[in-house]
């Protein structure tokens, strides 16, 4: 299959101009916050950039090697799911319960608040997934306007939907009071992004895109993580009462991605045992990393 050129951006030009204007305003805001010594913003930006850098580093094997077996790819996807699962539990849900307790909620109140936040985060990702045209690597095109969009941008949208909750989780964690936990979360997501960057690049290449183009799209997709991290800090900066809600919603979004995207993809080619083994190893690694650094 011949490589596909990257098509022009879909949508009206004014929409992309507005997006560029908002991005510029966001950069100014971040610069002012950094200049004012905002440690949460600094940590979130650095954590998000580390995750984006790990995604970029994960594309290197594609440029150096001919191919990888599907079994290896599925194992790495399972590993990433395990890391995200442990990060959701130990770096987001437990701190959310503690934050709710510190704000005066009892055991039942904190559990109910965090549970509702998890459902809200997962529900938000569900509706975005249903309303946004995108493409799964194996399942194919989804969304009512999918036929009007070129395939490369459907891949980009799918990857962005996957990376956004990871970056949001980093920002929310740094906006909290547990800086060590936030650092371990960022480290865990960065570890997970290494195989993720490789898997994304390999999936694009297997769909017919050139090695350089596949790696380039995967690298660009990782930049959504520092952007989402900064947005997480900005939202929680409005009120400290939003902290347990933000942590829980970020966990719910990550759990949705794990269940809806990663696990089904890793099991679809008949390598369930390898993917499950990778998930368990990833979960244990992130659990040890989180608890040892706390």
mmCIF file of C-alpha atoms in Angstrom:
data_model
loop_
_atom_site.group_PDB
_atom_site.id
_atom_site.type_symbol
_atom_site.label_atom_id
_atom_site.label_comp_id
_atom_site.label_asym_id
_atom_site.label_seq_id
_atom_site.Cartn_x
_atom_site.Cartn_y
_atom_site.Cartn_z
ATOM 1 C CA UNK A 1 0.000 0.000 0.000
ATOM 2 C CA UNK A 2 1.423 3.362 -0.977
ATOM 3 C CA UNK A 3 1.877 6.017 1.709
ATOM 4 C CA UNK A 4 -0.941 8.524 2.039
ATOM 5 C CA UNK A 5 -0.120 12.233 2.054
ATOM 6 C CA UNK A 6 -1.398 14.258 4.986
ATOM 7 C CA UNK A 7 -4.527 16.052 3.772
ATOM 8 C CA UNK A 8 -5.451 19.624 4.433
ATOM 9 C CA UNK A 9 -7.116 20.423 7.737
ATOM 10 C CA UNK A 10 -10.876 19.901 7.613
ATOM 11 C CA UNK A 11 -13.344 22.558 8.627
ATOM 12 C CA UNK A 12 -13.738 26.269 7.911
ATOM 13 C CA UNK A 13 -10.631 28.432 8.031
ATOM 14 C CA UNK A 14 -12.127 30.800 10.599
ATOM 15 C CA UNK A 15 -12.428 27.877 13.023
ATOM 16 C CA UNK A 16 -8.726 27.095 12.789
ATOM 17 C CA UNK A 17 -7.930 30.800 13.082
ATOM 18 C CA UNK A 18 -9.996 30.970 16.260
ATOM 19 C CA UNK A 19 -8.214 27.898 17.608
ATOM 20 C CA UNK A 20 -4.844 29.527 16.894
ATOM 21 C CA UNK A 21 -5.992 32.729 18.653
ATOM 22 C CA UNK A 22 -7.151 30.793 21.730
ATOM 23 C CA UNK A 23 -3.893 28.851 21.784
ATOM 24 C CA UNK A 24 -1.950 32.108 21.668
ATOM 25 C CA UNK A 25 -3.991 33.524 24.548
ATOM 26 C CA UNK A 26 -3.395 30.329 26.508
ATOM 27 C CA UNK A 27 0.352 30.625 25.948
ATOM 28 C CA UNK A 28 0.301 34.198 27.265
ATOM 29 C CA UNK A 29 -1.658 33.089 30.333
ATOM 30 C CA UNK A 30 0.789 30.251 31.016
ATOM 31 C CA UNK A 31 3.757 32.602 30.598
ATOM 32 C CA UNK A 32 2.277 35.062 33.086
ATOM 33 C CA UNK A 33 1.525 32.271 35.555
ATOM 34 C CA UNK A 34 5.060 30.931 35.265
ATOM 35 C CA UNK A 35 6.511 34.424 35.713
ATOM 36 C CA UNK A 36 4.411 34.837 38.864
ATOM 37 C CA UNK A 37 5.902 31.659 40.317
ATOM 38 C CA UNK A 38 2.837 29.425 39.937
ATOM 39 C CA UNK A 39 4.343 26.057 40.917
ATOM 40 C CA UNK A 40 1.224 24.104 39.945
ATOM 41 C CA UNK A 41 1.309 25.522 36.431
ATOM 42 C CA UNK A 42 5.041 24.896 36.172
ATOM 43 C CA UNK A 43 4.708 21.309 37.326
ATOM 44 C CA UNK A 44 1.764 20.614 35.034
ATOM 45 C CA UNK A 45 3.526 22.081 32.011
ATOM 46 C CA UNK A 46 6.742 20.165 32.678
ATOM 47 C CA UNK A 47 4.806 16.956 33.387
ATOM 48 C CA UNK A 48 2.792 17.342 30.207
ATOM 49 C CA UNK A 49 5.905 18.065 28.170
ATOM 50 C CA UNK A 50 7.596 14.986 29.643
ATOM 51 C CA UNK A 51 4.642 12.864 28.544
ATOM 52 C CA UNK A 52 4.727 14.433 25.078
ATOM 53 C CA UNK A 53 8.469 13.797 24.889
ATOM 54 C CA UNK A 54 7.945 10.158 25.856
ATOM 55 C CA UNK A 55 5.377 9.813 23.071
ATOM 56 C CA UNK A 56 7.905 11.213 20.625
ATOM 57 C CA UNK A 57 10.621 8.907 21.919
ATOM 58 C CA UNK A 58 8.319 5.945 21.433
ATOM 59 C CA UNK A 59 8.238 6.558 17.680
ATOM 60 C CA UNK A 60 11.992 6.005 17.309
ATOM 61 C CA UNK A 61 11.745 2.197 16.908
ATOM 62 C CA UNK A 62 9.549 2.649 13.841
ATOM 63 C CA UNK A 63 12.260 4.731 12.201
ATOM 64 C CA UNK A 64 14.990 2.217 13.084
ATOM 65 C CA UNK A 65 13.302 -1.134 12.504
ATOM 66 C CA UNK A 66 11.286 -2.713 9.729
ATOM 67 C CA UNK A 67 8.368 -4.070 11.715
ATOM 68 C CA UNK A 68 7.106 -5.550 15.003
ATOM 69 C CA UNK A 69 4.841 -8.521 15.544
ATOM 70 C CA UNK A 70 1.204 -7.916 16.330
ATOM 71 C CA UNK A 71 1.665 -9.915 19.522
ATOM 72 C CA UNK A 72 4.341 -7.491 20.718
ATOM 73 C CA UNK A 73 2.148 -4.500 19.855
ATOM 74 C CA UNK A 74 -0.819 -5.960 21.751
ATOM 75 C CA UNK A 75 1.396 -6.698 24.752
ATOM 76 C CA UNK A 76 2.596 -3.096 24.803
ATOM 77 C CA UNK A 77 -0.974 -1.843 24.539
ATOM 78 C CA UNK A 78 -1.899 -4.023 27.518
ATOM 79 C CA UNK A 79 1.099 -2.631 29.415
ATOM 80 C CA UNK A 80 -0.104 0.908 28.765
ATOM 81 C CA UNK A 81 -3.602 -0.012 29.948
ATOM 82 C CA UNK A 82 -2.155 -1.406 33.182
ATOM 83 C CA UNK A 83 -0.164 1.754 33.864
ATOM 84 C CA UNK A 84 -3.208 3.933 33.253
ATOM 85 C CA UNK A 85 -5.407 1.696 35.409
ATOM 86 C CA UNK A 86 -3.041 1.910 38.375
ATOM 87 C CA UNK A 87 -2.600 5.656 37.845
ATOM 88 C CA UNK A 88 -6.368 6.096 37.935
ATOM 89 C CA UNK A 89 -6.646 4.195 41.208
ATOM 90 C CA UNK A 90 -3.582 5.317 43.172
ATOM 91 C CA UNK A 91 -2.838 8.762 41.740
ATOM 92 C CA UNK A 92 -6.361 10.060 41.131
ATOM 93 C CA UNK A 93 -9.158 8.200 42.929
ATOM 94 C CA UNK A 94 -7.444 7.791 46.306
ATOM 95 C CA UNK A 95 -6.246 11.441 46.374
ATOM 96 C CA UNK A 96 -9.774 12.497 45.374
ATOM 97 C CA UNK A 97 -11.219 10.610 48.350
ATOM 98 C CA UNK A 98 -8.653 12.203 50.658
ATOM 99 C CA UNK A 99 -9.337 15.679 49.231
ATOM 100 C CA UNK A 100 -13.078 15.240 49.715
ATOM 101 C CA UNK A 101 -12.466 14.109 53.302
ATOM 102 C CA UNK A 102 -10.228 17.109 53.980
ATOM 103 C CA UNK A 103 -13.028 19.384 52.779
ATOM 104 C CA UNK A 104 -15.402 17.984 55.403
ATOM 105 C CA UNK A 105 -17.126 15.096 53.641
ATOM 106 C CA UNK A 106 -17.717 11.908 55.605
ATOM 107 C CA UNK A 107 -16.882 8.443 54.306
ATOM 108 C CA UNK A 108 -20.187 8.046 52.471
ATOM 109 C CA UNK A 109 -20.181 11.617 51.212
ATOM 110 C CA UNK A 110 -16.624 11.390 49.891
ATOM 111 C CA UNK A 111 -17.330 8.056 48.205
ATOM 112 C CA UNK A 112 -20.505 9.380 46.621
ATOM 113 C CA UNK A 113 -18.799 12.563 45.426
ATOM 114 C CA UNK A 114 -15.866 10.708 43.892
ATOM 115 C CA UNK A 115 -18.107 8.060 42.358
ATOM 116 C CA UNK A 116 -20.251 10.718 40.732
ATOM 117 C CA UNK A 117 -17.129 12.502 39.504
ATOM 118 C CA UNK A 118 -15.840 9.291 37.926
ATOM 119 C CA UNK A 119 -19.149 8.792 36.125
ATOM 120 C CA UNK A 120 -19.181 12.414 34.951
ATOM 121 C CA UNK A 121 -15.650 12.143 33.553
ATOM 122 C CA UNK A 122 -16.386 8.876 31.796
ATOM 123 C CA UNK A 123 -19.717 10.219 30.546
ATOM 124 C CA UNK A 124 -18.067 13.309 29.082
ATOM 125 C CA UNK A 125 -15.616 11.130 27.141
ATOM 126 C CA UNK A 126 -18.488 8.897 26.034
ATOM 127 C CA UNK A 127 -20.424 11.793 24.513
ATOM 128 C CA UNK A 128 -17.301 13.248 22.909
ATOM 129 C CA UNK A 129 -16.560 9.804 21.474
ATOM 130 C CA UNK A 130 -20.093 9.545 20.071
ATOM 131 C CA UNK A 131 -20.296 13.061 18.675
ATOM 132 C CA UNK A 132 -16.778 13.460 17.264
ATOM 133 C CA UNK A 133 -16.000 11.747 13.936
ATOM 134 C CA UNK A 134 -12.914 9.596 14.444
ATOM 135 C CA UNK A 135 -11.448 6.249 13.482
ATOM 136 C CA UNK A 136 -10.343 3.261 15.508
ATOM 137 C CA UNK A 137 -7.295 1.455 14.182
ATOM 138 C CA UNK A 138 -9.188 -1.821 13.805
ATOM 139 C CA UNK A 139 -12.897 -1.033 14.181
ATOM 140 C CA UNK A 140 -12.841 1.606 11.464
ATOM 141 C CA UNK A 141 -14.719 4.851 10.999
ATOM 142 C CA UNK A 142 -17.261 6.143 13.535
ATOM 143 C CA UNK A 143 -19.306 9.335 13.686
ATOM 144 C CA UNK A 144 -22.056 10.855 11.534
ATOM 145 C CA UNK A 145 -19.715 13.163 9.571
ATOM 146 C CA UNK A 146 -16.887 10.657 9.118
ATOM 147 C CA UNK A 147 -17.254 10.350 5.356
ATOM 148 C CA UNK A 148 -16.604 14.053 4.914
ATOM 149 C CA UNK A 149 -13.237 13.904 6.640
ATOM 150 C CA UNK A 150 -9.979 12.482 5.366
ATOM 151 C CA UNK A 151 -8.633 9.350 7.000
ATOM 152 C CA UNK A 152 -5.439 10.848 8.420
ATOM 153 C CA UNK A 153 -7.350 13.423 10.440
ATOM 154 C CA UNK A 154 -9.682 10.737 11.732
ATOM 155 C CA UNK A 155 -6.606 9.030 13.163
ATOM 156 C CA UNK A 156 -5.426 12.331 14.651
ATOM 157 C CA UNK A 157 -8.798 12.907 16.321
ATOM 158 C CA UNK A 158 -8.804 9.391 17.763
ATOM 159 C CA UNK A 159 -5.309 9.861 19.195
ATOM 160 C CA UNK A 160 -6.233 13.255 20.659
ATOM 161 C CA UNK A 161 -9.301 11.735 22.358
ATOM 162 C CA UNK A 162 -6.955 9.159 23.854
ATOM 163 C CA UNK A 163 -4.252 11.604 25.036
ATOM 164 C CA UNK A 164 -6.457 14.390 26.392
ATOM 165 C CA UNK A 165 -7.517 12.668 29.660
ATOM 166 C CA UNK A 166 -3.875 11.733 30.343
ATOM 167 C CA UNK A 167 -2.787 15.370 30.145
ATOM 168 C CA UNK A 168 -5.835 16.479 32.111
ATOM 169 C CA UNK A 169 -4.959 14.008 34.862
ATOM 170 C CA UNK A 170 -1.442 15.449 35.088
ATOM 171 C CA UNK A 171 -2.732 19.011 35.403
ATOM 172 C CA UNK A 172 -5.366 18.110 37.979
ATOM 173 C CA UNK A 173 -2.811 16.218 40.049
ATOM 174 C CA UNK A 174 -0.355 19.144 40.103
ATOM 175 C CA UNK A 175 -3.190 21.485 41.070
ATOM 176 C CA UNK A 176 -3.659 19.439 44.224
ATOM 177 C CA UNK A 177 -1.571 19.399 47.385
ATOM 178 C CA UNK A 178 0.340 16.132 46.848
ATOM 179 C CA UNK A 179 3.259 17.196 44.653
ATOM 180 C CA UNK A 180 5.042 13.847 45.072
ATOM 181 C CA UNK A 181 1.951 11.990 43.945
ATOM 182 C CA UNK A 182 1.580 14.334 40.983
ATOM 183 C CA UNK A 183 5.183 13.689 39.981
ATOM 184 C CA UNK A 184 4.705 9.928 40.204
ATOM 185 C CA UNK A 185 1.552 10.207 38.089
ATOM 186 C CA UNK A 186 3.390 12.228 35.447
ATOM 187 C CA UNK A 187 6.242 9.702 35.505
ATOM 188 C CA UNK A 188 3.824 6.798 35.152
ATOM 189 C CA UNK A 189 1.968 8.382 32.246
ATOM 190 C CA UNK A 190 5.295 9.159 30.575
ATOM 191 C CA UNK A 191 6.338 5.514 30.960
ATOM 192 C CA UNK A 192 3.029 4.471 29.452
ATOM 193 C CA UNK A 193 3.456 6.939 26.586
ATOM 194 C CA UNK A 194 6.669 5.249 25.431
ATOM 195 C CA UNK A 195 4.930 2.125 24.116
ATOM 196 C CA UNK A 196 1.864 4.183 23.247
ATOM 197 C CA UNK A 197 3.849 6.410 20.888
ATOM 198 C CA UNK A 198 5.307 3.322 19.257
ATOM 199 C CA UNK A 199 1.918 1.618 18.935
ATOM 200 C CA UNK A 200 0.285 4.702 17.424
ATOM 201 C CA UNK A 201 3.094 5.167 14.909
ATOM 202 C CA UNK A 202 3.074 1.474 13.981
ATOM 203 C CA UNK A 203 -0.707 1.465 13.593
ATOM 204 C CA UNK A 204 -0.549 4.444 11.232
ATOM 205 C CA UNK A 205 2.280 2.830 9.279
ATOM 206 C CA UNK A 206 0.389 -0.457 8.993
ATOM 207 C CA UNK A 207 -2.564 1.514 7.588
ATOM 208 C CA UNK A 208 -0.373 2.689 4.699
ATOM 209 C CA UNK A 209 1.304 5.884 5.892
ATOM 210 C CA UNK A 210 5.036 6.426 5.470
ATOM 211 C CA UNK A 211 7.376 5.911 8.416
ATOM 212 C CA UNK A 212 8.217 9.601 8.754
ATOM 213 C CA UNK A 213 4.597 10.717 8.420
ATOM 214 C CA UNK A 214 3.409 8.093 10.925
ATOM 215 C CA UNK A 215 6.043 9.173 13.446
ATOM 216 C CA UNK A 216 5.275 12.858 12.829
ATOM 217 C CA UNK A 217 1.545 12.444 13.466
ATOM 218 C CA UNK A 218 2.219 10.437 16.635
ATOM 219 C CA UNK A 219 4.636 13.111 17.898
ATOM 220 C CA UNK A 220 2.174 15.921 17.211
ATOM 221 C CA UNK A 221 -0.601 13.975 18.941
ATOM 222 C CA UNK A 222 1.431 13.965 22.152
ATOM 223 C CA UNK A 223 1.364 17.768 22.301
ATOM 224 C CA UNK A 224 -2.268 17.613 23.414
ATOM 225 C CA UNK A 225 -1.027 16.411 26.812
ATOM 226 C CA UNK A 226 0.745 19.600 27.997
ATOM 227 C CA UNK A 227 -2.198 21.608 26.655
ATOM 228 C CA UNK A 228 -4.685 19.487 28.607
ATOM 229 C CA UNK A 229 -2.442 19.648 31.696
ATOM 230 C CA UNK A 230 -2.465 23.443 31.615
ATOM 231 C CA UNK A 231 -6.255 23.476 31.182
ATOM 232 C CA UNK A 232 -6.589 21.199 34.215
ATOM 233 C CA UNK A 233 -4.649 23.648 36.387
ATOM 234 C CA UNK A 234 -6.659 26.593 35.093
ATOM 235 C CA UNK A 235 -10.016 24.982 35.849
ATOM 236 C CA UNK A 236 -9.079 23.881 39.354
ATOM 237 C CA UNK A 237 -7.589 27.307 40.030
ATOM 238 C CA UNK A 238 -11.131 28.675 40.064
ATOM 239 C CA UNK A 239 -11.948 26.958 43.361
ATOM 240 C CA UNK A 240 -10.241 24.502 45.705
ATOM 241 C CA UNK A 241 -13.603 22.752 46.110
ATOM 242 C CA UNK A 242 -13.249 21.491 42.537
ATOM 243 C CA UNK A 243 -10.155 19.407 43.377
ATOM 244 C CA UNK A 244 -11.869 16.099 44.297
ATOM 245 C CA UNK A 245 -14.259 16.520 41.370
ATOM 246 C CA UNK A 246 -11.383 17.167 38.971
ATOM 247 C CA UNK A 247 -9.343 14.208 40.200
ATOM 248 C CA UNK A 248 -12.341 11.885 39.997
ATOM 249 C CA UNK A 249 -13.399 13.134 36.555
ATOM 250 C CA UNK A 250 -9.875 12.667 35.207
ATOM 251 C CA UNK A 251 -9.882 9.114 36.571
ATOM 252 C CA UNK A 252 -13.237 8.425 34.957
ATOM 253 C CA UNK A 253 -12.009 9.714 31.608
ATOM 254 C CA UNK A 254 -8.933 7.496 31.805
ATOM 255 C CA UNK A 255 -11.018 4.455 32.796
ATOM 256 C CA UNK A 256 -13.260 5.052 29.792
ATOM 257 C CA UNK A 257 -10.258 5.143 27.457
ATOM 258 C CA UNK A 258 -8.852 1.941 28.985
ATOM 259 C CA UNK A 259 -12.099 0.006 28.638
ATOM 260 C CA UNK A 260 -13.410 1.506 25.408
ATOM 261 C CA UNK A 261 -10.205 1.824 23.403
ATOM 262 C CA UNK A 262 -7.081 0.092 24.670
ATOM 263 C CA UNK A 263 -8.271 -3.278 26.004
ATOM 264 C CA UNK A 264 -10.572 -4.059 23.042
ATOM 265 C CA UNK A 265 -7.816 -3.138 20.578
ATOM 266 C CA UNK A 266 -5.236 -5.268 22.400
ATOM 267 C CA UNK A 267 -7.564 -8.313 22.450
ATOM 268 C CA UNK A 268 -8.926 -8.132 18.911
ATOM 269 C CA UNK A 269 -6.057 -9.970 17.199
ATOM 270 C CA UNK A 270 -6.182 -13.069 19.401
ATOM 271 C CA UNK A 271 -3.366 -12.162 21.815
ATOM 272 C CA UNK A 272 -5.494 -11.771 24.923
ATOM 273 C CA UNK A 273 -3.071 -13.654 27.186
ATOM 274 C CA UNK A 274 -0.094 -11.518 26.166
ATOM 275 C CA UNK A 275 -2.101 -8.307 26.472
ATOM 276 C CA UNK A 276 -3.364 -9.353 29.917
ATOM 277 C CA UNK A 277 0.176 -10.150 31.018
ATOM 278 C CA UNK A 278 1.303 -6.740 29.842
ATOM 279 C CA UNK A 279 -1.586 -5.121 31.724
ATOM 280 C CA UNK A 280 -0.639 -6.848 34.970
ATOM 281 C CA UNK A 281 3.031 -5.882 34.636
ATOM 282 C CA UNK A 282 2.098 -2.280 33.852
ATOM 283 C CA UNK A 283 -0.310 -2.118 36.785
ATOM 284 C CA UNK A 284 2.249 -3.484 39.248
ATOM 285 C CA UNK A 285 4.992 -1.187 37.947
ATOM 286 C CA UNK A 286 2.828 1.922 38.311
ATOM 287 C CA UNK A 287 1.563 0.787 41.724
ATOM 288 C CA UNK A 288 5.130 0.341 43.001
ATOM 289 C CA UNK A 289 6.196 3.638 41.461
ATOM 290 C CA UNK A 290 3.280 5.492 43.030
ATOM 291 C CA UNK A 291 3.451 3.969 46.509
ATOM 292 C CA UNK A 292 7.262 4.051 46.705
ATOM 293 C CA UNK A 293 7.403 7.753 45.849
ATOM 294 C CA UNK A 294 4.524 8.784 48.103
#
